[in-house]
Amino acid sequence: YPKGGYAYYKRGWCYEMKGDRQKALEDYNMGLEMTQDYPYLFLMRGELLLQDGNKTEADADFEKVLQLDTLADASSCRMYALHFLGRDQEAEEWMNKIIEDDPESDGNYYDQACLYSRMGRLEESIAALRKSFEKGYRSFSHIRLDDDMDAVRELPEFKALVEERAYSLAAAEGGKGDSLVLS
């Protein structure tokens, strides 16, 4: 879908995880030329702008996320925009609404772990990650790359939890589980 914003968001995220912030920014901008209604493009561009010290432009992107993302469901990224705008209580309330909407979704608890990690609430992040695993989350390659988890990644509790879950999954699948290398 060369004219769809989602493709540019995903490729931009891949570039970002590879450390090529310039290409990531180019893709987020190209996605926004294609569509102005995909909030994740604004969120991701806003994060890069914020990291580059462009707070005014970043805040404008985060505000755009708030305008576009008005449904508390699994596809929401509003909580991250609220966090980047310094509105952590609202971010947590929004995340709780998402979980209340679908308390069985493993991805919702993973997002909660990411949000708490970004907020510096490390113990709560680990607890939410544990809950996501209990609900079935198993994308260990995503966890390995996800910068949302940077604040907890080096904690012994994080390493032990992720390695134990990856090992259990691999054992249950006869050694064919999604392997994880933390370093």
mmCIF file with all atom_site columns, C-alpha atoms in Angstrom:
data_model
loop_
_atom_site.group_PDB
_atom_site.id
_atom_site.type_symbol
_atom_site.label_atom_id
_atom_site.label_alt_id
_atom_site.label_comp_id
_atom_site.label_asym_id
_atom_site.label_entity_id
_atom_site.label_seq_id
_atom_site.pdbx_PDB_ins_code
_atom_site.Cartn_x
_atom_site.Cartn_y
_atom_site.Cartn_z
_atom_site.occupancy
_atom_site.B_iso_or_equiv
_atom_site.pdbx_formal_charge
_atom_site.auth_seq_id
_atom_site.auth_comp_id
_atom_site.auth_asym_id
_atom_site.auth_atom_id
_atom_site.pdbx_PDB_model_num
ATOM 1   C CA . TYR A 1 1   ? 0.000   0.000   0.000  1.00 0.00 ? 1   TYR A CA 1
ATOM 2   C CA . PRO A 1 2   ? 2.366   2.745   -1.187 1.00 0.00 ? 2   PRO A CA 1
ATOM 3   C CA . LYS A 1 3   ? -0.220  5.432   -0.458 1.00 0.00 ? 3   LYS A CA 1
ATOM 4   C CA . GLY A 1 4   ? -1.169  4.120   2.977  1.00 0.00 ? 4   GLY A CA 1
ATOM 5   C CA . GLY A 1 5   ? 0.201   5.739   6.097  1.00 0.00 ? 5   GLY A CA 1
ATOM 6   C CA . TYR A 1 6   ? 0.513   2.444   7.971  1.00 0.00 ? 6   TYR A CA 1
ATOM 7   C CA . ALA A 1 7   ? 3.232   1.146   5.650  1.00 0.00 ? 7   ALA A CA 1
ATOM 8   C CA . TYR A 1 8   ? 5.325   4.266   6.186  1.00 0.00 ? 8   TYR A CA 1
ATOM 9   C CA . TYR A 1 9   ? 4.772   4.045   9.942  1.00 0.00 ? 9   TYR A CA 1
ATOM 10  C CA . LYS A 1 10  ? 5.970   0.430   10.059 1.00 0.00 ? 10  LYS A CA 1
ATOM 11  C CA . ARG A 1 11  ? 8.971   1.017   7.833  1.00 0.00 ? 11  ARG A CA 1
ATOM 12  C CA . GLY A 1 12  ? 9.839   4.166   9.786  1.00 0.00 ? 12  GLY A CA 1
ATOM 13  C CA . TRP A 1 13  ? 9.708   2.163   13.006 1.00 0.00 ? 13  TRP A CA 1
ATOM 14  C CA . CYS A 1 14  ? 12.032  -0.440  11.478 1.00 0.00 ? 14  CYS A CA 1
ATOM 15  C CA . TYR A 1 15  ? 14.490  2.273   10.475 1.00 0.00 ? 15  TYR A CA 1
ATOM 16  C CA . GLU A 1 16  ? 14.269  3.733   13.952 1.00 0.00 ? 16  GLU A CA 1
ATOM 17  C CA . MET A 1 17  ? 15.033  0.370   15.559 1.00 0.00 ? 17  MET A CA 1
ATOM 18  C CA . LYS A 1 18  ? 18.033  0.009   13.235 1.00 0.00 ? 18  LYS A CA 1
ATOM 19  C CA . GLY A 1 19  ? 19.279  3.404   14.444 1.00 0.00 ? 19  GLY A CA 1
ATOM 20  C CA . ASP A 1 20  ? 18.583  5.316   11.240 1.00 0.00 ? 20  ASP A CA 1
ATOM 21  C CA . ARG A 1 21  ? 16.542  8.175   12.665 1.00 0.00 ? 21  ARG A CA 1
ATOM 22  C CA . GLN A 1 22  ? 16.793  10.261  9.491  1.00 0.00 ? 22  GLN A CA 1
ATOM 23  C CA . LYS A 1 23  ? 15.196  7.580   7.315  1.00 0.00 ? 23  LYS A CA 1
ATOM 24  C CA . ALA A 1 24  ? 12.597  6.978   10.019 1.00 0.00 ? 24  ALA A CA 1
ATOM 25  C CA . LEU A 1 25  ? 11.698  10.656  10.037 1.00 0.00 ? 25  LEU A CA 1
ATOM 26  C CA . GLU A 1 26  ? 11.521  10.669  6.232  1.00 0.00 ? 26  GLU A CA 1
ATOM 27  C CA . ASP A 1 27  ? 9.064   7.768   6.313  1.00 0.00 ? 27  ASP A CA 1
ATOM 28  C CA . TYR A 1 28  ? 6.912   9.348   9.016  1.00 0.00 ? 28  TYR A CA 1
ATOM 29  C CA . ASN A 1 29  ? 6.803   12.563  6.985  1.00 0.00 ? 29  ASN A CA 1
ATOM 30  C CA . MET A 1 30  ? 6.001   10.663  3.784  1.00 0.00 ? 30  MET A CA 1
ATOM 31  C CA . GLY A 1 31  ? 3.215   8.797   5.580  1.00 0.00 ? 31  GLY A CA 1
ATOM 32  C CA . LEU A 1 32  ? 1.796   12.113  6.728  1.00 0.00 ? 32  LEU A CA 1
ATOM 33  C CA . GLU A 1 33  ? 1.863   13.359  3.140  1.00 0.00 ? 33  GLU A CA 1
ATOM 34  C CA . MET A 1 34  ? -0.274  10.326  2.252  1.00 0.00 ? 34  MET A CA 1
ATOM 35  C CA . THR A 1 35  ? -2.721  10.618  5.124  1.00 0.00 ? 35  THR A CA 1
ATOM 36  C CA . GLN A 1 36  ? -3.406  12.930  8.042  1.00 0.00 ? 36  GLN A CA 1
ATOM 37  C CA . ASP A 1 37  ? -5.628  10.491  9.915  1.00 0.00 ? 37  ASP A CA 1
ATOM 38  C CA . TYR A 1 38  ? -3.170  7.896   11.258 1.00 0.00 ? 38  TYR A CA 1
ATOM 39  C CA . PRO A 1 39  ? -2.221  8.974   14.810 1.00 0.00 ? 39  PRO A CA 1
ATOM 40  C CA . TYR A 1 40  ? 0.828   6.717   15.119 1.00 0.00 ? 40  TYR A CA 1
ATOM 41  C CA . LEU A 1 41  ? 2.602   8.716   12.403 1.00 0.00 ? 41  LEU A CA 1
ATOM 42  C CA . PHE A 1 42  ? 2.202   11.883  14.458 1.00 0.00 ? 42  PHE A CA 1
ATOM 43  C CA . LEU A 1 43  ? 3.233   10.078  17.635 1.00 0.00 ? 43  LEU A CA 1
ATOM 44  C CA . MET A 1 44  ? 6.402   8.622   16.172 1.00 0.00 ? 44  MET A CA 1
ATOM 45  C CA . ARG A 1 45  ? 7.426   11.822  14.432 1.00 0.00 ? 45  ARG A CA 1
ATOM 46  C CA . GLY A 1 46  ? 6.707   13.712  17.641 1.00 0.00 ? 46  GLY A CA 1
ATOM 47  C CA . GLU A 1 47  ? 9.016   11.413  19.598 1.00 0.00 ? 47  GLU A CA 1
ATOM 48  C CA . LEU A 1 48  ? 11.852  11.998  17.146 1.00 0.00 ? 48  LEU A CA 1
ATOM 49  C CA . LEU A 1 49  ? 11.264  15.750  17.170 1.00 0.00 ? 49  LEU A CA 1
ATOM 50  C CA . LEU A 1 50  ? 11.269  15.739  20.965 1.00 0.00 ? 50  LEU A CA 1
ATOM 51  C CA . GLN A 1 51  ? 14.530  13.788  21.051 1.00 0.00 ? 51  GLN A CA 1
ATOM 52  C CA . ASP A 1 52  ? 16.009  16.404  18.711 1.00 0.00 ? 52  ASP A CA 1
ATOM 53  C CA . GLY A 1 53  ? 14.946  19.222  21.051 1.00 0.00 ? 53  GLY A CA 1
ATOM 54  C CA . ASN A 1 54  ? 12.054  20.466  18.899 1.00 0.00 ? 54  ASN A CA 1
ATOM 55  C CA . LYS A 1 55  ? 9.536   20.513  21.759 1.00 0.00 ? 55  LYS A CA 1
ATOM 56  C CA . THR A 1 56  ? 7.084   22.952  20.155 1.00 0.00 ? 56  THR A CA 1
ATOM 57  C CA . GLU A 1 57  ? 6.811   20.886  16.971 1.00 0.00 ? 57  GLU A CA 1
ATOM 58  C CA . ALA A 1 58  ? 6.707   17.645  18.944 1.00 0.00 ? 58  ALA A CA 1
ATOM 59  C CA . ASP A 1 59  ? 3.917   18.934  21.179 1.00 0.00 ? 59  ASP A CA 1
ATOM 60  C CA . ALA A 1 60  ? 1.927   19.921  18.075 1.00 0.00 ? 60  ALA A CA 1
ATOM 61  C CA . ASP A 1 61  ? 2.211   16.328  16.835 1.00 0.00 ? 61  ASP A CA 1
ATOM 62  C CA . PHE A 1 62  ? 1.172   14.951  20.238 1.00 0.00 ? 62  PHE A CA 1
ATOM 63  C CA . GLU A 1 63  ? -1.834  17.298  20.282 1.00 0.00 ? 63  GLU A CA 1
ATOM 64  C CA . LYS A 1 64  ? -2.767  16.002  16.826 1.00 0.00 ? 64  LYS A CA 1
ATOM 65  C CA . VAL A 1 65  ? -2.730  12.469  18.247 1.00 0.00 ? 65  VAL A CA 1
ATOM 66  C CA . LEU A 1 66  ? -5.215  13.615  20.910 1.00 0.00 ? 66  LEU A CA 1
ATOM 67  C CA . GLN A 1 67  ? -7.492  15.038  18.204 1.00 0.00 ? 67  GLN A CA 1
ATOM 68  C CA . LEU A 1 68  ? -7.417  11.857  16.122 1.00 0.00 ? 68  LEU A CA 1
ATOM 69  C CA . ASP A 1 69  ? -7.276  9.102   18.735 1.00 0.00 ? 69  ASP A CA 1
ATOM 70  C CA . THR A 1 70  ? -10.538 9.309   20.642 1.00 0.00 ? 70  THR A CA 1
ATOM 71  C CA . LEU A 1 71  ? -11.485 5.649   21.197 1.00 0.00 ? 71  LEU A CA 1
ATOM 72  C CA . ALA A 1 72  ? -9.992  3.752   24.126 1.00 0.00 ? 72  ALA A CA 1
ATOM 73  C CA . ASP A 1 73  ? -9.252  0.464   22.374 1.00 0.00 ? 73  ASP A CA 1
ATOM 74  C CA . ALA A 1 74  ? -6.303  -1.741  21.504 1.00 0.00 ? 74  ALA A CA 1
ATOM 75  C CA . SER A 1 75  ? -5.344  0.407   18.490 1.00 0.00 ? 75  SER A CA 1
ATOM 76  C CA . SER A 1 76  ? -4.949  3.544   20.600 1.00 0.00 ? 76  SER A CA 1
ATOM 77  C CA . CYS A 1 77  ? -1.705  5.440   21.107 1.00 0.00 ? 77  CYS A CA 1
ATOM 78  C CA . ARG A 1 78  ? -3.263  8.398   22.927 1.00 0.00 ? 78  ARG A CA 1
ATOM 79  C CA . MET A 1 79  ? -1.756  7.383   26.265 1.00 0.00 ? 79  MET A CA 1
ATOM 80  C CA . TYR A 1 80  ? 1.765   7.858   24.913 1.00 0.00 ? 80  TYR A CA 1
ATOM 81  C CA . ALA A 1 81  ? 0.942   11.307  23.532 1.00 0.00 ? 81  ALA A CA 1
ATOM 82  C CA . LEU A 1 82  ? -0.525  12.281  26.905 1.00 0.00 ? 82  LEU A CA 1
ATOM 83  C CA . HIS A 1 83  ? 2.652   11.064  28.600 1.00 0.00 ? 83  HIS A CA 1
ATOM 84  C CA . PHE A 1 84  ? 4.894   13.062  26.274 1.00 0.00 ? 84  PHE A CA 1
ATOM 85  C CA . LEU A 1 85  ? 2.762   16.118  26.990 1.00 0.00 ? 85  LEU A CA 1
ATOM 86  C CA . GLY A 1 86  ? 3.395   15.635  30.720 1.00 0.00 ? 86  GLY A CA 1
ATOM 87  C CA . ARG A 1 87  ? -0.125  14.442  31.482 1.00 0.00 ? 87  ARG A CA 1
ATOM 88  C CA . ASP A 1 88  ? 0.707   11.101  33.095 1.00 0.00 ? 88  ASP A CA 1
ATOM 89  C CA . GLN A 1 89  ? -2.440  10.791  35.192 1.00 0.00 ? 89  GLN A CA 1
ATOM 90  C CA . GLU A 1 90  ? -4.600  11.133  32.075 1.00 0.00 ? 90  GLU A CA 1
ATOM 91  C CA . ALA A 1 91  ? -2.318  8.693   30.256 1.00 0.00 ? 91  ALA A CA 1
ATOM 92  C CA . GLU A 1 92  ? -2.773  6.095   32.974 1.00 0.00 ? 92  GLU A CA 1
ATOM 93  C CA . GLU A 1 93  ? -6.548  6.648   33.054 1.00 0.00 ? 93  GLU A CA 1
ATOM 94  C CA . TRP A 1 94  ? -6.699  6.171   29.275 1.00 0.00 ? 94  TRP A CA 1
ATOM 95  C CA . MET A 1 95  ? -4.624  2.989   29.506 1.00 0.00 ? 95  MET A CA 1
ATOM 96  C CA . ASN A 1 96  ? -6.951  1.670   32.208 1.00 0.00 ? 96  ASN A CA 1
ATOM 97  C CA . LYS A 1 97  ? -9.963  2.330   29.948 1.00 0.00 ? 97  LYS A CA 1
ATOM 98  C CA . ILE A 1 98  ? -8.326  0.289   27.206 1.00 0.00 ? 98  ILE A CA 1
ATOM 99  C CA . ILE A 1 99  ? -7.745  -2.606  29.588 1.00 0.00 ? 99  ILE A CA 1
ATOM 100 C CA . GLU A 1 100 ? -11.301 -2.361  30.914 1.00 0.00 ? 100 GLU A CA 1
ATOM 101 C CA . ASP A 1 101 ? -12.559 -2.533  27.318 1.00 0.00 ? 101 ASP A CA 1
ATOM 102 C CA . ASP A 1 102 ? -10.694 -5.820  26.740 1.00 0.00 ? 102 ASP A CA 1
ATOM 103 C CA . PRO A 1 103 ? -9.138  -7.258  29.903 1.00 0.00 ? 103 PRO A CA 1
ATOM 104 C CA . GLU A 1 104 ? -8.115  -10.472 28.135 1.00 0.00 ? 104 GLU A CA 1
ATOM 105 C CA . SER A 1 105 ? -5.895  -8.797  25.544 1.00 0.00 ? 105 SER A CA 1
ATOM 106 C CA . ASP A 1 106 ? -2.236  -9.598  26.084 1.00 0.00 ? 106 ASP A CA 1
ATOM 107 C CA . GLY A 1 107 ? -1.275  -6.592  23.957 1.00 0.00 ? 107 GLY A CA 1
ATOM 108 C CA . ASN A 1 108 ? -3.114  -4.193  26.231 1.00 0.00 ? 108 ASN A CA 1
ATOM 109 C CA . TYR A 1 109 ? -1.007  -5.283  29.199 1.00 0.00 ? 109 TYR A CA 1
ATOM 110 C CA . TYR A 1 110 ? 2.119   -5.068  27.064 1.00 0.00 ? 110 TYR A CA 1
ATOM 111 C CA . ASP A 1 111 ? 1.193   -1.471  26.210 1.00 0.00 ? 111 ASP A CA 1
ATOM 112 C CA . GLN A 1 112 ? 0.671   -0.809  29.909 1.00 0.00 ? 112 GLN A CA 1
ATOM 113 C CA . ALA A 1 113 ? 4.155   -2.193  30.612 1.00 0.00 ? 113 ALA A CA 1
ATOM 114 C CA . CYS A 1 114 ? 5.552   0.128   27.935 1.00 0.00 ? 114 CYS A CA 1
ATOM 115 C CA . LEU A 1 115 ? 3.723   3.150   29.315 1.00 0.00 ? 115 LEU A CA 1
ATOM 116 C CA . TYR A 1 116 ? 4.859   2.491   32.875 1.00 0.00 ? 116 TYR A CA 1
ATOM 117 C CA . SER A 1 117 ? 8.413   1.984   31.656 1.00 0.00 ? 117 SER A CA 1
ATOM 118 C CA . ARG A 1 118 ? 8.318   5.346   29.885 1.00 0.00 ? 118 ARG A CA 1
ATOM 119 C CA . MET A 1 119 ? 6.923   6.928   33.063 1.00 0.00 ? 119 MET A CA 1
ATOM 120 C CA . GLY A 1 120 ? 9.768   5.499   35.128 1.00 0.00 ? 120 GLY A CA 1
ATOM 121 C CA . ARG A 1 121 ? 7.376   3.305   37.121 1.00 0.00 ? 121 ARG A CA 1
ATOM 122 C CA . LEU A 1 122 ? 9.610   0.290   36.791 1.00 0.00 ? 122 LEU A CA 1
ATOM 123 C CA . GLU A 1 123 ? 8.031   -2.176  39.217 1.00 0.00 ? 123 GLU A CA 1
ATOM 124 C CA . GLU A 1 124 ? 4.599   -1.544  37.715 1.00 0.00 ? 124 GLU A CA 1
ATOM 125 C CA . SER A 1 125 ? 6.066   -2.011  34.250 1.00 0.00 ? 125 SER A CA 1
ATOM 126 C CA . ILE A 1 126 ? 7.461   -5.425  35.203 1.00 0.00 ? 126 ILE A CA 1
ATOM 127 C CA . ALA A 1 127 ? 4.113   -6.409  36.779 1.00 0.00 ? 127 ALA A CA 1
ATOM 128 C CA . ALA A 1 128 ? 2.218   -5.402  33.626 1.00 0.00 ? 128 ALA A CA 1
ATOM 129 C CA . LEU A 1 129 ? 4.712   -7.291  31.450 1.00 0.00 ? 129 LEU A CA 1
ATOM 130 C CA . ARG A 1 130 ? 4.202   -10.354 33.632 1.00 0.00 ? 130 ARG A CA 1
ATOM 131 C CA . LYS A 1 131 ? 0.433   -9.987  33.163 1.00 0.00 ? 131 LYS A CA 1
ATOM 132 C CA . SER A 1 132 ? 0.883   -9.697  29.383 1.00 0.00 ? 132 SER A CA 1
ATOM 133 C CA . PHE A 1 133 ? 2.794   -12.993 29.395 1.00 0.00 ? 133 PHE A CA 1
ATOM 134 C CA . GLU A 1 134 ? 0.083   -14.614 31.523 1.00 0.00 ? 134 GLU A CA 1
ATOM 135 C CA . LYS A 1 135 ? -2.454  -13.499 28.914 1.00 0.00 ? 135 LYS A CA 1
ATOM 136 C CA . GLY A 1 136 ? -0.353  -14.965 26.102 1.00 0.00 ? 136 GLY A CA 1
ATOM 137 C CA . TYR A 1 137 ? 1.999   -12.242 24.856 1.00 0.00 ? 137 TYR A CA 1
ATOM 138 C CA . ARG A 1 138 ? 4.962   -13.843 23.149 1.00 0.00 ? 138 ARG A CA 1
ATOM 139 C CA . SER A 1 139 ? 6.578   -11.408 20.736 1.00 0.00 ? 139 SER A CA 1
ATOM 140 C CA . PHE A 1 140 ? 10.042  -11.602 22.221 1.00 0.00 ? 140 PHE A CA 1
ATOM 141 C CA . SER A 1 141 ? 11.729  -10.134 19.147 1.00 0.00 ? 141 SER A CA 1
ATOM 142 C CA . HIS A 1 142 ? 9.522   -7.048  19.550 1.00 0.00 ? 142 HIS A CA 1
ATOM 143 C CA . ILE A 1 143 ? 10.399  -6.781  23.238 1.00 0.00 ? 143 ILE A CA 1
ATOM 144 C CA . ARG A 1 144 ? 14.082  -6.969  22.342 1.00 0.00 ? 144 ARG A CA 1
ATOM 145 C CA . LEU A 1 145 ? 13.802  -3.959  19.996 1.00 0.00 ? 145 LEU A CA 1
ATOM 146 C CA . ASP A 1 146 ? 11.087  -1.884  21.648 1.00 0.00 ? 146 ASP A CA 1
ATOM 147 C CA . ASP A 1 147 ? 12.553  1.369   22.979 1.00 0.00 ? 147 ASP A CA 1
ATOM 148 C CA . ASP A 1 148 ? 9.501   1.712   25.224 1.00 0.00 ? 148 ASP A CA 1
ATOM 149 C CA . MET A 1 149 ? 11.152  -0.931  27.403 1.00 0.00 ? 149 MET A CA 1
ATOM 150 C CA . ASP A 1 150 ? 14.547  0.781   27.648 1.00 0.00 ? 150 ASP A CA 1
ATOM 151 C CA . ALA A 1 151 ? 13.997  1.930   31.235 1.00 0.00 ? 151 ALA A CA 1
ATOM 152 C CA . VAL A 1 152 ? 13.476  -1.632  32.489 1.00 0.00 ? 152 VAL A CA 1
ATOM 153 C CA . ARG A 1 153 ? 15.561  -3.627  30.022 1.00 0.00 ? 153 ARG A CA 1
ATOM 154 C CA . GLU A 1 154 ? 18.656  -3.899  32.236 1.00 0.00 ? 154 GLU A CA 1
ATOM 155 C CA . LEU A 1 155 ? 16.788  -4.697  35.454 1.00 0.00 ? 155 LEU A CA 1
ATOM 156 C CA . PRO A 1 156 ? 17.466  -8.199  36.771 1.00 0.00 ? 156 PRO A CA 1
ATOM 157 C CA . GLU A 1 157 ? 13.708  -8.686  37.240 1.00 0.00 ? 157 GLU A CA 1
ATOM 158 C CA . PHE A 1 158 ? 13.062  -7.881  33.586 1.00 0.00 ? 158 PHE A CA 1
ATOM 159 C CA . LYS A 1 159 ? 15.810  -10.170 32.325 1.00 0.00 ? 159 LYS A CA 1
ATOM 160 C CA . ALA A 1 160 ? 14.714  -13.030 34.563 1.00 0.00 ? 160 ALA A CA 1
ATOM 161 C CA . LEU A 1 161 ? 11.044  -12.674 33.617 1.00 0.00 ? 161 LEU A CA 1
ATOM 162 C CA . VAL A 1 162 ? 11.656  -12.482 29.880 1.00 0.00 ? 162 VAL A CA 1
ATOM 163 C CA . GLU A 1 163 ? 14.213  -15.284 29.811 1.00 0.00 ? 163 GLU A CA 1
ATOM 164 C CA . GLU A 1 164 ? 12.010  -17.544 31.947 1.00 0.00 ? 164 GLU A CA 1
ATOM 165 C CA . ARG A 1 165 ? 9.019   -16.919 29.660 1.00 0.00 ? 165 ARG A CA 1
ATOM 166 C CA . ALA A 1 166 ? 11.039  -17.389 26.479 1.00 0.00 ? 166 ALA A CA 1
ATOM 167 C CA . TYR A 1 167 ? 12.541  -20.609 27.867 1.00 0.00 ? 167 TYR A CA 1
ATOM 168 C CA . SER A 1 168 ? 9.118   -21.912 28.962 1.00 0.00 ? 168 SER A CA 1
ATOM 169 C CA . LEU A 1 169 ? 7.642   -21.148 25.567 1.00 0.00 ? 169 LEU A CA 1
ATOM 170 C CA . ALA A 1 170 ? 10.531  -22.774 23.721 1.00 0.00 ? 170 ALA A CA 1
ATOM 171 C CA . ALA A 1 171 ? 10.279  -25.873 25.934 1.00 0.00 ? 171 ALA A CA 1
ATOM 172 C CA . ALA A 1 172 ? 6.508   -26.081 25.394 1.00 0.00 ? 172 ALA A CA 1
ATOM 173 C CA . GLU A 1 173 ? 7.012   -25.835 21.630 1.00 0.00 ? 173 GLU A CA 1
ATOM 174 C CA . GLY A 1 174 ? 9.826   -28.383 21.541 1.00 0.00 ? 174 GLY A CA 1
ATOM 175 C CA . GLY A 1 175 ? 12.554  -25.766 21.306 1.00 0.00 ? 175 GLY A CA 1
ATOM 176 C CA . LYS A 1 176 ? 10.917  -23.848 18.454 1.00 0.00 ? 176 LYS A CA 1
ATOM 177 C CA . GLY A 1 177 ? 9.864   -20.752 20.418 1.00 0.00 ? 177 GLY A CA 1
ATOM 178 C CA . ASP A 1 178 ? 10.678  -17.186 19.417 1.00 0.00 ? 178 ASP A CA 1
ATOM 179 C CA . SER A 1 179 ? 14.220  -16.904 20.777 1.00 0.00 ? 179 SER A CA 1
ATOM 180 C CA . LEU A 1 180 ? 15.325  -13.833 22.642 1.00 0.00 ? 180 LEU A CA 1
ATOM 181 C CA . VAL A 1 181 ? 18.752  -12.358 23.016 1.00 0.00 ? 181 VAL A CA 1
ATOM 182 C CA . LEU A 1 182 ? 18.656  -9.548  25.555 1.00 0.00 ? 182 LEU A CA 1
ATOM 183 C CA . SER A 1 183 ? 22.012  -8.033  24.763 1.00 0.00 ? 183 SER A CA 1
#
